[in-house]
Each structure stands twice: as C-alpha cells, then as structure tokens.
Short mmCIF file of C-alpha atoms in Angstrom, two decimals:
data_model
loop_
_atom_site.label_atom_id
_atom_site.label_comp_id
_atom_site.label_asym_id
_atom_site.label_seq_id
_atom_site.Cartn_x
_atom_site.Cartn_y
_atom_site.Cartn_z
CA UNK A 54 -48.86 -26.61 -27.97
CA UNK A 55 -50.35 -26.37 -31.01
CA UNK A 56 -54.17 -28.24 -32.37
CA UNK A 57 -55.29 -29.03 -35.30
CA UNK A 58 -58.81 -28.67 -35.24
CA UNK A 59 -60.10 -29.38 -38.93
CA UNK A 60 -58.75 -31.90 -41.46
CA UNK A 61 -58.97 -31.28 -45.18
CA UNK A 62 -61.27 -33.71 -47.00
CA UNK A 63 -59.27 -34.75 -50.01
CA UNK A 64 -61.67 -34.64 -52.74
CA UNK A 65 -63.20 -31.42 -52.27
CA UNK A 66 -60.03 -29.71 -50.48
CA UNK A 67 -63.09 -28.47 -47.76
CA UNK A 68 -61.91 -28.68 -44.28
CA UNK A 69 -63.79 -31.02 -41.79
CA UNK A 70 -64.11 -29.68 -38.38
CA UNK A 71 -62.72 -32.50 -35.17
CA UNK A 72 -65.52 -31.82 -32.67
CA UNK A 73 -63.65 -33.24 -29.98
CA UNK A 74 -60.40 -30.52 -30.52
CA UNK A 75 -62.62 -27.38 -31.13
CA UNK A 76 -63.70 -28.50 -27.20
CA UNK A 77 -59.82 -28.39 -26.33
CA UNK A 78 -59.46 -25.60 -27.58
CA UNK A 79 -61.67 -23.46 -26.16
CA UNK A 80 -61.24 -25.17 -22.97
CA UNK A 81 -57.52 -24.02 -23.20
CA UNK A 82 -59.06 -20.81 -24.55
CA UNK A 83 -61.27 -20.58 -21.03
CA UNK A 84 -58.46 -21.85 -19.14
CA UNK A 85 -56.20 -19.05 -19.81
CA UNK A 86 -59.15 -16.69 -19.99
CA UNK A 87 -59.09 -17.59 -16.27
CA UNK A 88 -55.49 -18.07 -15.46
CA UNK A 89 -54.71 -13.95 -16.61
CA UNK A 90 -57.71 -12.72 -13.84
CA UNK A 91 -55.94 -14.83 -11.03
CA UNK A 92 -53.81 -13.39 -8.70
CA UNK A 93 -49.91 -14.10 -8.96
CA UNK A 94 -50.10 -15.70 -5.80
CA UNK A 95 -52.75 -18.17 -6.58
CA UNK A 96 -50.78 -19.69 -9.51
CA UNK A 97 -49.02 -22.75 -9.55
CA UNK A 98 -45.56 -22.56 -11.41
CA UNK A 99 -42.92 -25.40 -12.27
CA UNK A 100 -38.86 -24.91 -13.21
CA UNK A 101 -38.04 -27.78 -14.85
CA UNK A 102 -34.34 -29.11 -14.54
CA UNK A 103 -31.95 -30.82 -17.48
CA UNK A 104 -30.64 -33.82 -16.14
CA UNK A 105 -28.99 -36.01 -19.21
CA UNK A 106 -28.10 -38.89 -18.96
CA UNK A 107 -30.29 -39.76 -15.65
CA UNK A 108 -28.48 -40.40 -12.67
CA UNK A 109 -24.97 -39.30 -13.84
CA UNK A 110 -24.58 -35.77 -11.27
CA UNK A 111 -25.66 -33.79 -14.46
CA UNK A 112 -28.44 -32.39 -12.60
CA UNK A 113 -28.94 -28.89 -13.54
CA UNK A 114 -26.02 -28.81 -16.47
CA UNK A 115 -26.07 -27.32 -19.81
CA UNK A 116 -23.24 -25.82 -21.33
CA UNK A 117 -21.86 -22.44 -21.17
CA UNK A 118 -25.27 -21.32 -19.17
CA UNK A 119 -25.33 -20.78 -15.13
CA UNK A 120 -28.77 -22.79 -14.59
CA UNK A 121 -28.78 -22.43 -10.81
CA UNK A 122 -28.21 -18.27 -10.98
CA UNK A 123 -30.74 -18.19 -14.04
CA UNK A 124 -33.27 -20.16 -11.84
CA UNK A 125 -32.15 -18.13 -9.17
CA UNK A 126 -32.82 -15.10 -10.34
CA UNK A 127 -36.32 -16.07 -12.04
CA UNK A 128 -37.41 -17.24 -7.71
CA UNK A 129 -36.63 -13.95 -7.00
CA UNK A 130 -38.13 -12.14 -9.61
CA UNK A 131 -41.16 -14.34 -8.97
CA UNK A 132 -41.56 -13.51 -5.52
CA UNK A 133 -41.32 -9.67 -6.64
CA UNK A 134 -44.39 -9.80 -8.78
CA UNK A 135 -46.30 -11.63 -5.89
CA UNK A 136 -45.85 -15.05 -6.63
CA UNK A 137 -45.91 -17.18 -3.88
CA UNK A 138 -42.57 -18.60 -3.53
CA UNK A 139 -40.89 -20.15 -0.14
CA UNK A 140 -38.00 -20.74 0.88
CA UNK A 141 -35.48 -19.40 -1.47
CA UNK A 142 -32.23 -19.85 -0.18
CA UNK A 143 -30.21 -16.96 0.61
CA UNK A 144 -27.42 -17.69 -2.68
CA UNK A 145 -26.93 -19.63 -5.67
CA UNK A 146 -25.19 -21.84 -3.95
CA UNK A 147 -27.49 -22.95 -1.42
CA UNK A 148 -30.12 -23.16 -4.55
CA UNK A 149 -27.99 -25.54 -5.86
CA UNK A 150 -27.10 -27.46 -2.45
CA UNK A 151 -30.67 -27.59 -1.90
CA UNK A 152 -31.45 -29.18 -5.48
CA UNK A 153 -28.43 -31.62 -5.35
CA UNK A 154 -28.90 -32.75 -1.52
CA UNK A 155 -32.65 -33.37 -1.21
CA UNK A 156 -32.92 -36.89 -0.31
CA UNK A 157 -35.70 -37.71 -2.85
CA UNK A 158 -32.73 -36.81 -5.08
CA UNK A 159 -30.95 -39.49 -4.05
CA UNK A 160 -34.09 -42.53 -5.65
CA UNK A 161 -32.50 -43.69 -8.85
CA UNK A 162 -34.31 -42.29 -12.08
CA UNK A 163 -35.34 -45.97 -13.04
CA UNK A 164 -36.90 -46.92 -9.81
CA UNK A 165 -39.27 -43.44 -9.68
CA UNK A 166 -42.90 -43.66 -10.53
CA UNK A 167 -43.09 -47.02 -12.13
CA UNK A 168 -46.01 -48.88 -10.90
CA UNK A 169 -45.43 -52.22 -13.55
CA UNK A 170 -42.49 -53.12 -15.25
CA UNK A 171 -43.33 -54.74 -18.02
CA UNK A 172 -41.41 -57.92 -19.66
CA UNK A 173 -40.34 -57.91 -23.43
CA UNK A 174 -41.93 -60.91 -24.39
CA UNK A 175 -45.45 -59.18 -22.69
CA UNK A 176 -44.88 -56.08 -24.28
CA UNK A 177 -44.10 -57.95 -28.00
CA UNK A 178 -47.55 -59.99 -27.34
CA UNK A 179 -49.37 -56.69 -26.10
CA UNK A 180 -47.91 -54.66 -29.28
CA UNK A 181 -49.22 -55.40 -32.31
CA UNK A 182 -46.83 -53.27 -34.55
CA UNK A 183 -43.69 -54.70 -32.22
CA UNK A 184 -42.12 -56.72 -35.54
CA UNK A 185 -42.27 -53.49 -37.32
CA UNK A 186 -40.02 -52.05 -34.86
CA UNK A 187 -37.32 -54.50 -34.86
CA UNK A 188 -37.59 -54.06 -38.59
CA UNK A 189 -37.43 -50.50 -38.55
CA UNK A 190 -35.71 -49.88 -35.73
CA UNK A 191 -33.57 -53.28 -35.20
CA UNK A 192 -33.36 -55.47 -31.77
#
C-alpha cells in the first residue's frame, strides 16, 4: 500500500514533509527489514476467500478459476518451503469440504463481529455530512 509522505506547498511548488507518515514508513521499512530474517515457520500467513454476495453458497467462487486447487496447491507449496501449515487435507475436495462445513461457516455474514448496530436516525445525528449523502448519493 502505497504513502504519501510529503505534500507540495502550492505557492512555491516545494514539498512539505508529513512527520507522522515518514514514521510509517520506516516502520513498514523495519517491519519487513525483520519479516525477510525470520524463519518461514515463524510467519503468520492469511488466504483470503471471495465470497459475493455474503451468505449466498458463493464461498470460494470466481469464474473460470479452480480457487480450492489454486489454494490447494499454494498449502502445499507452503509447507515445502517450511511454513508452518497443519492440517491440509489430503485433496481438493476435502479443502473445500473443510471450508464449506466449518460450523463458524454456518453464522450469517450480518450477525459476525458487530458489537453496536447503529440506528439511521443516530447515525444522521452523529454524521455531519449525512444530507450530503442523500444528495449525492440519494435515500
């Protein structure tokens, strides 16, 4: 992901460093400094999954594209070059039988990590650019 770390001032065209993302960068910079000296086996890795629309069985989906062999393949090839990995099932299919039965699979999209749902009428109070939206965006 890229930063922007300077801004141009616009009357001299001279760029204006942003303390605060020269220090995220070269904390990134550090951070993968450190992450190339680890061992494969101490790093932590995540395979995301499509799923569009939520809750509709299109877990894993994309067209023309075999997600569960690609992902497959990548746990194996992981495990080869020391990654820790556990527990890979012994085909594609039981990948994919292990991905599409795990109960936590079964929690409705909505109802997952939502600590406050908020009401419209709180959110339009809270938001003080909500009018532009309708405008912009309609209701």
């Amino acid at each position: 992901e890229p930063i922007i770390y300077a801004g141009r001032d616009a009357q001299s065209g001279r760029a204006i460093p942003m303390q605060d993302r020269i220090e995220a960068l070269a904390t990134r910079s550090l951070n993968w400094a450190k992450l190339r000296k680890k061992q494969n086996a101490e790093k932590k890795i995540c395979i995301t999954l499509f799923q569009f629309p939520p809750d509709k069985g299109n877990v894993g989906t994309a067209a023309y594209l075999d997600v569960f062999g690609s992902i497959y393949s990548v746990l194996n090839k992981l495990k080869e070059e020391g990654y820790t990995v556990d527990d890979i099932p012994e085909n594609i299919e039981g990948l994919q039988k292990s991905v599409l039965e795990d109960p936590l699979a079964s929690f409705s999209m909505a109802d997952l990590n939502v600590a406050y749902r908020m009401p419209v009428d709180e959110y339009e109070k809270l938001c003080p650019y909500s009018k532009d939206l309708y405008e912009n965006w309609g209701a």
